[in-house]
Short mmCIF file of C-alpha atoms in Angstrom, two decimals:
data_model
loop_
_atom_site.label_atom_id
_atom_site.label_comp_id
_atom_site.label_asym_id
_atom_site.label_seq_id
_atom_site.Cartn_x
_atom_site.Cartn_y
_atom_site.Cartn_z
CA UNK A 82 0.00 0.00 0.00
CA UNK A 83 1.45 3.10 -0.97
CA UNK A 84 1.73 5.98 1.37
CA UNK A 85 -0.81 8.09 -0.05
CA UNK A 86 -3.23 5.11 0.33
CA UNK A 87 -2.36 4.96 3.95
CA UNK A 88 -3.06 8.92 4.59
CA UNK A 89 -6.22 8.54 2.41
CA UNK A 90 -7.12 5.52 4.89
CA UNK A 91 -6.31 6.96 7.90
CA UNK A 92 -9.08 7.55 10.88
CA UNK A 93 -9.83 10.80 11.98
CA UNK A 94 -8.31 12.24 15.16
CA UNK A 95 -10.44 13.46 17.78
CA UNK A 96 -9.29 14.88 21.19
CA UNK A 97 -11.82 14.54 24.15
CA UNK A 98 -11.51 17.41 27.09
CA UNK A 99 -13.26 16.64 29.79
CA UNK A 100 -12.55 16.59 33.86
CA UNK A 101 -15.37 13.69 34.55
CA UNK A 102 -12.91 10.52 34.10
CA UNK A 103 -16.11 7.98 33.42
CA UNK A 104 -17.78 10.52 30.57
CA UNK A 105 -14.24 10.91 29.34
CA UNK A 106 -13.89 7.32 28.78
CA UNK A 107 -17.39 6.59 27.43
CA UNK A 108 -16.67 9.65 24.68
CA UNK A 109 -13.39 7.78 23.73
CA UNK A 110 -15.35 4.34 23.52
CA UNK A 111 -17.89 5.70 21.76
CA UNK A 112 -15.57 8.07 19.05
CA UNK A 113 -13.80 5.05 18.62
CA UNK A 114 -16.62 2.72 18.14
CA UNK A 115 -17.20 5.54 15.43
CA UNK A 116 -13.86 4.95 13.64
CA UNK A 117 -12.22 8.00 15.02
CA UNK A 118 -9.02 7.98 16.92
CA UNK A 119 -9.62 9.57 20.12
CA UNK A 120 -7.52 10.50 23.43
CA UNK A 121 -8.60 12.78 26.08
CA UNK A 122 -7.39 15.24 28.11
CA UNK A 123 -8.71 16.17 31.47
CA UNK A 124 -8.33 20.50 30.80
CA UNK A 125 -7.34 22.80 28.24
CA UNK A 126 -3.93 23.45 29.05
CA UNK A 127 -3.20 20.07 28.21
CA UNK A 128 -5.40 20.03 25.40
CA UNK A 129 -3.62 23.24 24.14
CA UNK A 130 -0.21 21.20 24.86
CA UNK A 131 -1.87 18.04 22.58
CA UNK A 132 -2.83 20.82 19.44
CA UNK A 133 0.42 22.12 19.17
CA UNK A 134 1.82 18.95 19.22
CA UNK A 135 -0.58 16.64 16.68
CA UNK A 136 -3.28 18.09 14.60
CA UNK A 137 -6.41 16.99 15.33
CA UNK A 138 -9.69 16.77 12.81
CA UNK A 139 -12.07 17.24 16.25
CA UNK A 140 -12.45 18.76 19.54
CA UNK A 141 -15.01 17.87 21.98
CA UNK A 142 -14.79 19.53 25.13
CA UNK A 143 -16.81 20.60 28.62
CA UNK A 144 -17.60 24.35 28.74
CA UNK A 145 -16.76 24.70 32.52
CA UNK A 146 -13.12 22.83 33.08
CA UNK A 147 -10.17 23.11 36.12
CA UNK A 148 -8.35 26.63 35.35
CA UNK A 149 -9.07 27.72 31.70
CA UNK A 150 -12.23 27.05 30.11
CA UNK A 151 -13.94 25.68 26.68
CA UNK A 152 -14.12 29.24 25.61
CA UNK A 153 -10.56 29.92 26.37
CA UNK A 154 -9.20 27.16 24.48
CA UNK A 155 -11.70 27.52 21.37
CA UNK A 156 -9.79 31.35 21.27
CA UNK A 157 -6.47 29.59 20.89
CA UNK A 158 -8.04 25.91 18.33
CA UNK A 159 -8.83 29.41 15.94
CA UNK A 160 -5.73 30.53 15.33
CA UNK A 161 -4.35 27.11 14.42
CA UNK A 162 -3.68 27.15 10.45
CA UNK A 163 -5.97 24.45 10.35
CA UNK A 164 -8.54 24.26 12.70
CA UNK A 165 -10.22 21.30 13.99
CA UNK A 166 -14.01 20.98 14.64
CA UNK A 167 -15.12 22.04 17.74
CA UNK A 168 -18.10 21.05 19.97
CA UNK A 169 -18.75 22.08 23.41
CA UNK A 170 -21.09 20.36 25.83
CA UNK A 171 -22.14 21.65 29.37
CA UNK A 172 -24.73 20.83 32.23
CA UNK A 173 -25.19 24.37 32.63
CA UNK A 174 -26.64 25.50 28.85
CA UNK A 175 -28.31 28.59 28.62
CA UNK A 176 -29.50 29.99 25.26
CA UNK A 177 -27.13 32.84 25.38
CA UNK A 178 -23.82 30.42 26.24
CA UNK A 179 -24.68 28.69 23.08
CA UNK A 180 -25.17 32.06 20.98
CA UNK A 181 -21.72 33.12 22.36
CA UNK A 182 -19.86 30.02 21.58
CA UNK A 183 -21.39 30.10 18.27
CA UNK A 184 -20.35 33.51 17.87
CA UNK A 185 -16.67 32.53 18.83
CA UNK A 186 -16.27 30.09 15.75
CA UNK A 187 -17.50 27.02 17.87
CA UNK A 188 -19.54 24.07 15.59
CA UNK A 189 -21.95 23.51 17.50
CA UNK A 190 -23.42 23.29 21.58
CA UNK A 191 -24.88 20.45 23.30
CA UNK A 192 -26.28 19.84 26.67
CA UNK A 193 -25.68 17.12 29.53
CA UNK A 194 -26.54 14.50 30.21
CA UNK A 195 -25.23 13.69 26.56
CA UNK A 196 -27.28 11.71 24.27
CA UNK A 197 -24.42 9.94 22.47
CA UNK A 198 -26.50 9.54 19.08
CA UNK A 199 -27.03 13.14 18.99
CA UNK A 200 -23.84 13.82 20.14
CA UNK A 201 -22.29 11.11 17.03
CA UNK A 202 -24.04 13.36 14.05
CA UNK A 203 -23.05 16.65 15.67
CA UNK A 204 -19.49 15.05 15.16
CA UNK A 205 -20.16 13.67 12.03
CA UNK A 206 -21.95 16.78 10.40
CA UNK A 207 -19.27 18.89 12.22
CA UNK A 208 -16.25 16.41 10.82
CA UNK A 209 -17.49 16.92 7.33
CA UNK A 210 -18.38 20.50 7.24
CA UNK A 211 -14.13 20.68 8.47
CA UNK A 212 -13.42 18.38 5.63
CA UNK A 213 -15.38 20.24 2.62
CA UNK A 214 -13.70 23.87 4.44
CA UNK A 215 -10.04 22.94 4.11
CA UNK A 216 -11.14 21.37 0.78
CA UNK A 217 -12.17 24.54 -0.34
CA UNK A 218 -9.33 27.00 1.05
CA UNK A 219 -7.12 24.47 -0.83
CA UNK A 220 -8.44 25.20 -4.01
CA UNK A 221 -8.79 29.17 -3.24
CA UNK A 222 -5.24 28.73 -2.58
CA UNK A 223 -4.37 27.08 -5.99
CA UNK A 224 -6.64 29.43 -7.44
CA UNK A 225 -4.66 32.35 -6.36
CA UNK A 226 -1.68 30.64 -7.95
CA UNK A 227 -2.63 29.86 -11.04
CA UNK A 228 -4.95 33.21 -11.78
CA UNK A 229 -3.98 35.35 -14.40
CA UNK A 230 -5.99 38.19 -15.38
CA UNK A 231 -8.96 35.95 -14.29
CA UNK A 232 -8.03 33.26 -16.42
CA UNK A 233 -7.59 29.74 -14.24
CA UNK A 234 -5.12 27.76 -15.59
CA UNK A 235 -2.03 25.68 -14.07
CA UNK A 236 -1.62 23.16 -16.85
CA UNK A 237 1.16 23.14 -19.79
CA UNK A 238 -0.80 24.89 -22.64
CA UNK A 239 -1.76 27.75 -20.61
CA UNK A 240 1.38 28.31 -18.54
CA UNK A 241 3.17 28.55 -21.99
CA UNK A 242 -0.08 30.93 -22.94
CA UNK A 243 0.46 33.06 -20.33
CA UNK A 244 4.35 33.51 -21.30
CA UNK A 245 3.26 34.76 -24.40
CA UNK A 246 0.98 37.28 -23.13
CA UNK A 247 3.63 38.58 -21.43
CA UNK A 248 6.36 39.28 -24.23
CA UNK A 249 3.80 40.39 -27.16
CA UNK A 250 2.33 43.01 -24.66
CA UNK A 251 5.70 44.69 -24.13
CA UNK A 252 5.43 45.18 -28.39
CA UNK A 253 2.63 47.21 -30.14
CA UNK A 254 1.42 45.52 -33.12
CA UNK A 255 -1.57 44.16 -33.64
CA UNK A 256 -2.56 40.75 -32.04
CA UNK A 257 -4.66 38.16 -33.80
CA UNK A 258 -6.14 35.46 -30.89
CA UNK A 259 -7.31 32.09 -32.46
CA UNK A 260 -9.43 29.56 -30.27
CA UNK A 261 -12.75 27.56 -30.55
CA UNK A 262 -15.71 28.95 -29.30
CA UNK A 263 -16.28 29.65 -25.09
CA UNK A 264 -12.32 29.33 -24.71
CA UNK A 265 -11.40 32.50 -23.11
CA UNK A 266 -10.43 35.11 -26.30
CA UNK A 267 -11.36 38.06 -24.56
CA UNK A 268 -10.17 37.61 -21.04
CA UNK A 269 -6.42 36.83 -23.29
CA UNK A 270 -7.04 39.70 -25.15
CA UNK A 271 -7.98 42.01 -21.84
CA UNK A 272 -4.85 40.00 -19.90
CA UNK A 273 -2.43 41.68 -22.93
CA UNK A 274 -4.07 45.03 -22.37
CA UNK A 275 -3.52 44.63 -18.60
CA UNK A 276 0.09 43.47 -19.57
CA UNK A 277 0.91 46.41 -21.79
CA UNK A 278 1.95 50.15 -21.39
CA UNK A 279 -1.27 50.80 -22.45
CA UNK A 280 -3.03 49.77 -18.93
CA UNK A 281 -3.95 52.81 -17.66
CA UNK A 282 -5.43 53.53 -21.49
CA UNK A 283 -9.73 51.87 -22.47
CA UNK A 284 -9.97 48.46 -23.18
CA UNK A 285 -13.27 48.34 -25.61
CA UNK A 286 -14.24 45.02 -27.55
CA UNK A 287 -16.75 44.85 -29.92
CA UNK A 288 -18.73 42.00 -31.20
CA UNK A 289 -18.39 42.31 -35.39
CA UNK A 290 -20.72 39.67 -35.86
CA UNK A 291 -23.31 41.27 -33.84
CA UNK A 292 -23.13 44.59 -35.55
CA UNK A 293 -25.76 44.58 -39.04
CA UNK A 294 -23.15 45.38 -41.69
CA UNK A 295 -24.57 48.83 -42.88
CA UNK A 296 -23.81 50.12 -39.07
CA UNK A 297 -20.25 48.66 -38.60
CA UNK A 298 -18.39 51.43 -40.01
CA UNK A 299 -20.21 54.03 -38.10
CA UNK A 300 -19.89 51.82 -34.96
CA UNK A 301 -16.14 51.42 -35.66
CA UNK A 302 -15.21 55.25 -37.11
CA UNK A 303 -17.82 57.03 -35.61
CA UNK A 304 -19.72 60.15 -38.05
CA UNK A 305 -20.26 63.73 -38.45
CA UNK A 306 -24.09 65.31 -37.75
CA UNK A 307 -26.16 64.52 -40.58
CA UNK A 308 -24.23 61.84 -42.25
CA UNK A 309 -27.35 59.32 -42.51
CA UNK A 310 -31.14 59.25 -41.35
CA UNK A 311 -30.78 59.67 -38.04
CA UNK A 312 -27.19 60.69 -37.15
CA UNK A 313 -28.57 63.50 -35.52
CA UNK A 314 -25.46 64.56 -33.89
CA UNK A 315 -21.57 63.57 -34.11
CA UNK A 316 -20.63 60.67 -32.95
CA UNK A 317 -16.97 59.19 -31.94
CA UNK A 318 -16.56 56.08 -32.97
CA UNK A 319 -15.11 52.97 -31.12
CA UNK A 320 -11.44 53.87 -32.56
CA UNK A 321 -11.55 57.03 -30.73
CA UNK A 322 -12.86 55.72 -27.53
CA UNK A 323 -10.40 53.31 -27.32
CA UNK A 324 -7.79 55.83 -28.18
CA UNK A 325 -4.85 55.31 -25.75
CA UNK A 326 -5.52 52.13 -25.14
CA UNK A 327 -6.78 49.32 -26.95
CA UNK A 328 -9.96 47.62 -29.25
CA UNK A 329 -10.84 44.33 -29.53
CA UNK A 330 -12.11 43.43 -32.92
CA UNK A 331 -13.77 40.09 -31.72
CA UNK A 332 -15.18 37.58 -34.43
CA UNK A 333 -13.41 39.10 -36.69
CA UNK A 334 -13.51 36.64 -39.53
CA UNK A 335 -17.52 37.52 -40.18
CA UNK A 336 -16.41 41.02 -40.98
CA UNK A 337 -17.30 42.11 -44.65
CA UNK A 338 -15.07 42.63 -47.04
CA UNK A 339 -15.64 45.83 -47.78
CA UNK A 340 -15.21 46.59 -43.88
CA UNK A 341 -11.96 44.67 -44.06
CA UNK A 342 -10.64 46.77 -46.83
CA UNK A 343 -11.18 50.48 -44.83
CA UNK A 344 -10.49 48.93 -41.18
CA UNK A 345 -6.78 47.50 -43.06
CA UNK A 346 -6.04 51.57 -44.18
CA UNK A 347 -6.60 52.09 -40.65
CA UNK A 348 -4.08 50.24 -39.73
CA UNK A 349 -1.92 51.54 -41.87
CA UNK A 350 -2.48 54.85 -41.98
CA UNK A 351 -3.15 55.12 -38.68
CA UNK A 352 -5.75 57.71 -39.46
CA UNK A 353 -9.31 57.51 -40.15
CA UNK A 354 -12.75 59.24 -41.43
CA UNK A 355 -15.74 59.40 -39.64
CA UNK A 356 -19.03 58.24 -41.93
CA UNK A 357 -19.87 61.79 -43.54
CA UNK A 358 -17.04 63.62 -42.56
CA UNK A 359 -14.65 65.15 -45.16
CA UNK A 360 -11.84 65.31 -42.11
CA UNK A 361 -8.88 62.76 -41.43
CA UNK A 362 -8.38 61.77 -37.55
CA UNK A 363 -5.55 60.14 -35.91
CA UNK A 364 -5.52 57.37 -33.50
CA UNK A 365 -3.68 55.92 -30.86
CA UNK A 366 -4.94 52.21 -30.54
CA UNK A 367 -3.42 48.81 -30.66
CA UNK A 368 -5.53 46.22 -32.27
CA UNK A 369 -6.45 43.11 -30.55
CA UNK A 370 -8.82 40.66 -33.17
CA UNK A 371 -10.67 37.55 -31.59
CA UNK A 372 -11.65 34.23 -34.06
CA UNK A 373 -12.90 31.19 -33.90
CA UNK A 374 -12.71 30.35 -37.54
CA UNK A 375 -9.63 29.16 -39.60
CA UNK A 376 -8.51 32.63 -41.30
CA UNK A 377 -6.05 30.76 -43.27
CA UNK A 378 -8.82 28.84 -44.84
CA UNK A 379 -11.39 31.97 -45.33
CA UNK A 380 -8.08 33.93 -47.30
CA UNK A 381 -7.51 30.87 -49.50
CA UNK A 382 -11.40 30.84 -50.11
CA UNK A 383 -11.90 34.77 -50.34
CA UNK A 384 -13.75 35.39 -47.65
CA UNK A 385 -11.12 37.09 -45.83
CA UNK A 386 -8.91 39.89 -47.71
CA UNK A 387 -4.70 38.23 -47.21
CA UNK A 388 -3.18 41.69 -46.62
CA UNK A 389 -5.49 42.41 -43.48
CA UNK A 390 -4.65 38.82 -42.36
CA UNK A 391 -0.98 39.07 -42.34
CA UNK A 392 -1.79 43.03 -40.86
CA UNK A 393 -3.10 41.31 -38.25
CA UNK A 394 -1.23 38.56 -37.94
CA UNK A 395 2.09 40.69 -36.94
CA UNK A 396 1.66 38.36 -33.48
CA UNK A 397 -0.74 35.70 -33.09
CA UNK A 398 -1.60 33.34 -30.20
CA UNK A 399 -3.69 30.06 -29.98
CA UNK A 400 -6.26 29.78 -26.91
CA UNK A 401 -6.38 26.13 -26.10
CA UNK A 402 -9.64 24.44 -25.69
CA UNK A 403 -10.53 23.28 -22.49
CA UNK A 404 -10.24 19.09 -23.94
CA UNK A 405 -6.03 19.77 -24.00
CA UNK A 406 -5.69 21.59 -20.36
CA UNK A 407 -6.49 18.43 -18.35
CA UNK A 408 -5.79 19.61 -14.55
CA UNK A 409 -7.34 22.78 -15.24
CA UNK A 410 -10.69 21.28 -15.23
CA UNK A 411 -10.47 20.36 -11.70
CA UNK A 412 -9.78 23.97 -10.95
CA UNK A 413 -12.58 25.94 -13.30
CA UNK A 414 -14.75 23.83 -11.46
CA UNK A 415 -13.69 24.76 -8.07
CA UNK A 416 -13.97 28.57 -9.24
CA UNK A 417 -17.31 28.13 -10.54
CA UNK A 418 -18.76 26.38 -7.77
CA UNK A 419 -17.98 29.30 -5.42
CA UNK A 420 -18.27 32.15 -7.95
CA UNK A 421 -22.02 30.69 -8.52
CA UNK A 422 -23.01 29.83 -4.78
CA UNK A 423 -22.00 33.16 -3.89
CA UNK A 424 -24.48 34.68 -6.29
CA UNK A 425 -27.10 32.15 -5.91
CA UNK A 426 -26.37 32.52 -2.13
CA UNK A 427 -26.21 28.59 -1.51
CA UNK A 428 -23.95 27.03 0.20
CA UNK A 429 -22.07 24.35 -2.30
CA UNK A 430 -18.93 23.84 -1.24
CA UNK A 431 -17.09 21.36 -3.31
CA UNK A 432 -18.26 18.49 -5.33
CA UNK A 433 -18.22 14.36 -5.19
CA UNK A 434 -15.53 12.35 -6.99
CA UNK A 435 -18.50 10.37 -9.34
CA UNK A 436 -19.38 13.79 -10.51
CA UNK A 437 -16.15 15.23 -10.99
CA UNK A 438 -14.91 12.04 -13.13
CA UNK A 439 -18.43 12.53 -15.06
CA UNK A 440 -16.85 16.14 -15.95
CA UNK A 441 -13.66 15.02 -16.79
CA UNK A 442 -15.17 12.22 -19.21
CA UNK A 443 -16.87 14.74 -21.12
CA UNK A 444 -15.64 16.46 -24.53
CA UNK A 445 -16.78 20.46 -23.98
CA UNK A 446 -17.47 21.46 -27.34
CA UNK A 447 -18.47 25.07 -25.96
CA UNK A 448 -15.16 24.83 -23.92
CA UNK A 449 -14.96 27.19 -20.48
CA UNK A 450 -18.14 28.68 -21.16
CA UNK A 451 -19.98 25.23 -21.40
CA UNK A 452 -18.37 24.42 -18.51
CA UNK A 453 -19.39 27.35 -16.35
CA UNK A 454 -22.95 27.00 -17.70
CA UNK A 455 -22.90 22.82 -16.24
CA UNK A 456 -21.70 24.16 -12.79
CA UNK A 457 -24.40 26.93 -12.65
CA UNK A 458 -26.85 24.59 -13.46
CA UNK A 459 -25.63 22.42 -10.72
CA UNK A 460 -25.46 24.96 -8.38
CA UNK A 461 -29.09 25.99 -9.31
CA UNK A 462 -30.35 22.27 -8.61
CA UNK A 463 -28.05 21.34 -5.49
CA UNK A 464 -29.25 22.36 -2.16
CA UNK A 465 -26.89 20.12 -0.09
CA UNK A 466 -23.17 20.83 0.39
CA UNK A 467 -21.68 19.24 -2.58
CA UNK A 468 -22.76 19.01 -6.27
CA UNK A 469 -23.54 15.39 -7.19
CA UNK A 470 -24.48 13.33 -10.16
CA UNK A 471 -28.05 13.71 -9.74
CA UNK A 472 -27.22 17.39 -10.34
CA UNK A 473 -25.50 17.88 -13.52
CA UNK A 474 -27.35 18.34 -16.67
CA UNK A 475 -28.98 15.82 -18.59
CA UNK A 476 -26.28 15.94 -21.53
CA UNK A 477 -23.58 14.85 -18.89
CA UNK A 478 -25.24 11.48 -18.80
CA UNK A 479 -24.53 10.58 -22.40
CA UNK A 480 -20.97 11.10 -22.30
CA UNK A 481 -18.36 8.69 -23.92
CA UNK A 482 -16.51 6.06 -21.78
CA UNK A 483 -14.33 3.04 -22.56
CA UNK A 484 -16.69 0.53 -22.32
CA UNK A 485 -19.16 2.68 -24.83
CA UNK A 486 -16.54 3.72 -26.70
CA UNK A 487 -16.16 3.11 -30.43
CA UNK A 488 -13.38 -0.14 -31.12
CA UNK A 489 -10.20 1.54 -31.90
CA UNK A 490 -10.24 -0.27 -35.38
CA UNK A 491 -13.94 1.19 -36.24
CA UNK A 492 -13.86 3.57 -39.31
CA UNK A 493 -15.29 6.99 -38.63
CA UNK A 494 -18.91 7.83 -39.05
CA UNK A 495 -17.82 9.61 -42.53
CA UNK A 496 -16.52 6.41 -43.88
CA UNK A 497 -18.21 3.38 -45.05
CA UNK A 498 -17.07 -0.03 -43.76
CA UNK A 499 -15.56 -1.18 -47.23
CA UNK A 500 -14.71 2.53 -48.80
CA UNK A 501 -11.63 3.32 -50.16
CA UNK A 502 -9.91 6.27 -48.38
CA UNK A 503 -11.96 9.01 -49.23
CA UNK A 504 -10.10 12.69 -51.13
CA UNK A 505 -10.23 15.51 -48.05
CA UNK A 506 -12.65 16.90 -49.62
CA UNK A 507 -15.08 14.12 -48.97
CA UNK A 508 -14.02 14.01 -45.79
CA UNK A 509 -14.65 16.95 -44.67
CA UNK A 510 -18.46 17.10 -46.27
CA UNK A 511 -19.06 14.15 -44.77
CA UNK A 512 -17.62 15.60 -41.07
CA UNK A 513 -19.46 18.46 -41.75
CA UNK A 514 -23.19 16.68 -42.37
CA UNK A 515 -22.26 13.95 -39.26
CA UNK A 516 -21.85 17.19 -36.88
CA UNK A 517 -25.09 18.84 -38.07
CA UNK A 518 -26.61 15.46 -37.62
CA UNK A 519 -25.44 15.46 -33.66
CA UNK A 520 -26.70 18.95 -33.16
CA UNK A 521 -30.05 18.23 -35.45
CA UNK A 522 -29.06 20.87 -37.76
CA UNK A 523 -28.32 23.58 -35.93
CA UNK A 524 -25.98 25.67 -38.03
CA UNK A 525 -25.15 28.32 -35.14
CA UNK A 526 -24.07 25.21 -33.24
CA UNK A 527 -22.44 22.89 -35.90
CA UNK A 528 -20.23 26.49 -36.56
CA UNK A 529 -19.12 26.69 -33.39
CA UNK A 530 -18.01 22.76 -32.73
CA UNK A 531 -16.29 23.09 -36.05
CA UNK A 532 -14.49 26.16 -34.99
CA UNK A 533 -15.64 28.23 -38.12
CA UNK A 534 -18.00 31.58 -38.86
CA UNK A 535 -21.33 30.62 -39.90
CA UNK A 536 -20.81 32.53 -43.39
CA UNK A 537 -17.77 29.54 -43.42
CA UNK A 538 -20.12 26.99 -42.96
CA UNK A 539 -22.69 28.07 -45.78
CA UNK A 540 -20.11 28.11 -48.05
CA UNK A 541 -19.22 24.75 -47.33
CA UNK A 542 -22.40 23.53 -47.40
CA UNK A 543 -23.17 25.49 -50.77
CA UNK A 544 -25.98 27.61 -49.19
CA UNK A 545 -26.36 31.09 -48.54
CA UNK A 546 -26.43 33.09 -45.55
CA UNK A 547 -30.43 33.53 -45.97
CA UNK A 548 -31.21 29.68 -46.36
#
């Protein structure tokens, strides 16, 4: 048996105080009947003496003791780095004793004479409310290590992501960020911003997709009074509010081309024209575009102009999806679990091992953002202390695992049993139709598992935009 094995296995230790030598010895027979490894202690200097020397998971001690009391010693347990349980009992309870030793950090109060299964869930609820809150300041702790910007990340791909950040932010040309859908684009793009001389400077991110093409420029370069039905009065654009700092041109591939063509002079002029305005403006902005879809791809097909992609490509960085970051997952889920019962107001504190191995079994096409959307669900639909199996979402209980798993010899579900090896082309129609299939045709959806615009998609399929 390993060592780690033998820690996992090993009772917990609880440390009776208490001057009466039979209820002393009944507690021990009765903690140990429980599987914990008890001792007592007739007062609380020796108690204190037995704390310093050996942790202990569990205090159960008299209120009124020779020399120093309960209270006393539950001052000192609380400044311990970790602090055990603690549960006082007394003959003498009054409502307000218990208030107070509540109020002093104690776990609970009980009265004498001691009913011993009462007392054994106070010290079972009490041992397991210990257990989830060192569980939890553990992963606030790792948390604090591996933030960055408010991204969570301790694995390989995002420690070398992080690196990055930090040496193209020192430069000033523009940034192109690459990454499936719901990895994290923006919070990279505001980490390089918070990196940069330009910190003090806006950070403003637009949306290009969610702009109607006929508004973009306008939204982008601002115009003069009068320059459309209306434009009422002037109007800076987004260039000129991020001026000093930076923009983020997010989605950038579903930009039209005409767009493209006047947002590259930018860029190169470093000037621009506000719609109906016969005046040239500087700015001061460094450019900082967000895509899901392959750019390479959309130049080679024409619908993305090459001289803005290499513009933009001056320094370029690949998100990772969630799928490659394997530790991290552990840790998202720890932040999401207390960012959500903190605004939900519950109190989830961690979450079992069944339904943290169900997480890790699953693929996360939608990445961090599907991820944060399964633990907010859980949240929603747990109202005990940790988030179980019963409380993820339905879609969690189809995932993949080795026994349901395809045999590693099975062609793919774009190639026949007998085919011949199909051209790339074939391939990736066929790819293309199985994902629409999974997702019954839902083109927003297929788009964003394949990692490409919509407009992409349509042309790959032959269609229009308007089907």
């Amino acid at each position: 048996m390993s060592s780690a094995q033998t820690t996992a296995a090993a009772p917990q230790r609880a440390l009776v105080v208490e001057d009466d030598a039979a209820l002393r010895t009944l507690l021990v027979e009765e903690l140990e009947d429980a599987g914990y490894a008890a001792e007592a202690v007739p007062d609380a200097e020796q108690a204190w003496q037995r704390l310093q020397a050996r942790e202990q998971d569990l205090v159960i001690s008299d209120l009124r003791l020779p020399g120093a009391d309960a209270m006393t010693l539950l001052g000192q347990v609380r400044q311990l780095p970790a602090a055990p349980g603690f549960i006082i009992i007394t003959a003498f309870g009054t409502v307000p004793q218990a208030v107070e030793a509540l109020r002093e950090g104690a776990d609970d109060f009980l009265t004498k004479p001691v009913d011993l299964e009462h007392l054994l869930m106070s010290v079972r609820r009490v041992s397991e409310t210990r257990r989830l809150r060192l569980e939890l300041a553990r992963y606030r702790a790792l948390l604090g290590e591996a933030d960055f910007h408010g991204m969570v990340g301790r694995s390989a791909p995002m420690q070398r992501l992080y690196g990055q950040i930090r040496q193209i932010a020192r430069a000033a040309g523009p940034v192109l960020i690459e990454g499936e859908s719901g990895t994290g684009k923006e919070l990279v793009a505001r980490a390089l911003h918070r990196e940069s001389e330009r910190a003090d400077g806006p950070f403003v991110a637009i949306n290009c997709a969610a702009i109607p093409a006929e508004l973009l420029e306008s939204e982008l370069f601002g115009h003069a009074a009068g320059a459309f039905s209306g434009a009422q009065k002037a109007r800076r654009g987004l260039f000129l509010e991020a001026s000093g700092g930076s923009l983020l041109l997010d989605e950038i591939g579903e930009m039209p081309l005409a767009m493209q063509a006047k947002l590259l002079r930018v860029l190169q002029e470093q000037t621009l024209r506000p719609v109906g305005s016969d005046r040239e403006e500087g700015v001061d902005v460094r450019i900082l575009a967000a895509t899901n879809s392959d750019l390479a791809s959309e130049v080679n097909e024409g619908g993305f102009r090459e001289d803005l992609y290499y513009r933009l490509n001056t320094f370029a960085l690949q998100v990772p999806p969630l799928r490659e970051r394997g530790e991290d997952l552990e840790l998202l889920t720890a932040r999401f679990i207390d960012q959500f019962s903190a605004r939900q107001d519950h109190s989830v504190q961690g979450i079992t091992q069944a339904a943290l191995r169900r997480l890790q079994a699953y693929s996360y096409p939608g990445n961090v953002r599907e991820l944060a959307n399964v633990i907010e669900w859980a949240v929603t639909f747990c109202h005990e202390s940790q988030i179980d199996l019963v409380h993820l979402p339905e879609r969690l209980s189809g995932t993949v695992t080795l026994e349901s798993a395809p045999a590693a010899d099975a062609p793919p579900p774009w190639r026949g049993e007998d085919e011949p090896l199909p051209t790339l082309a074939q391939v990736e129609r066929r790819y293309i139709d199985h994902v629409l299939e999974q997702v019954d045709g839902n083109k927003r959806q297929a788009a964003q598992i394949l990692g490409i615009g919509r407009r992409t998609l349509y042309r790959r399929l032959g269609e229009s935009d308007t089907d």
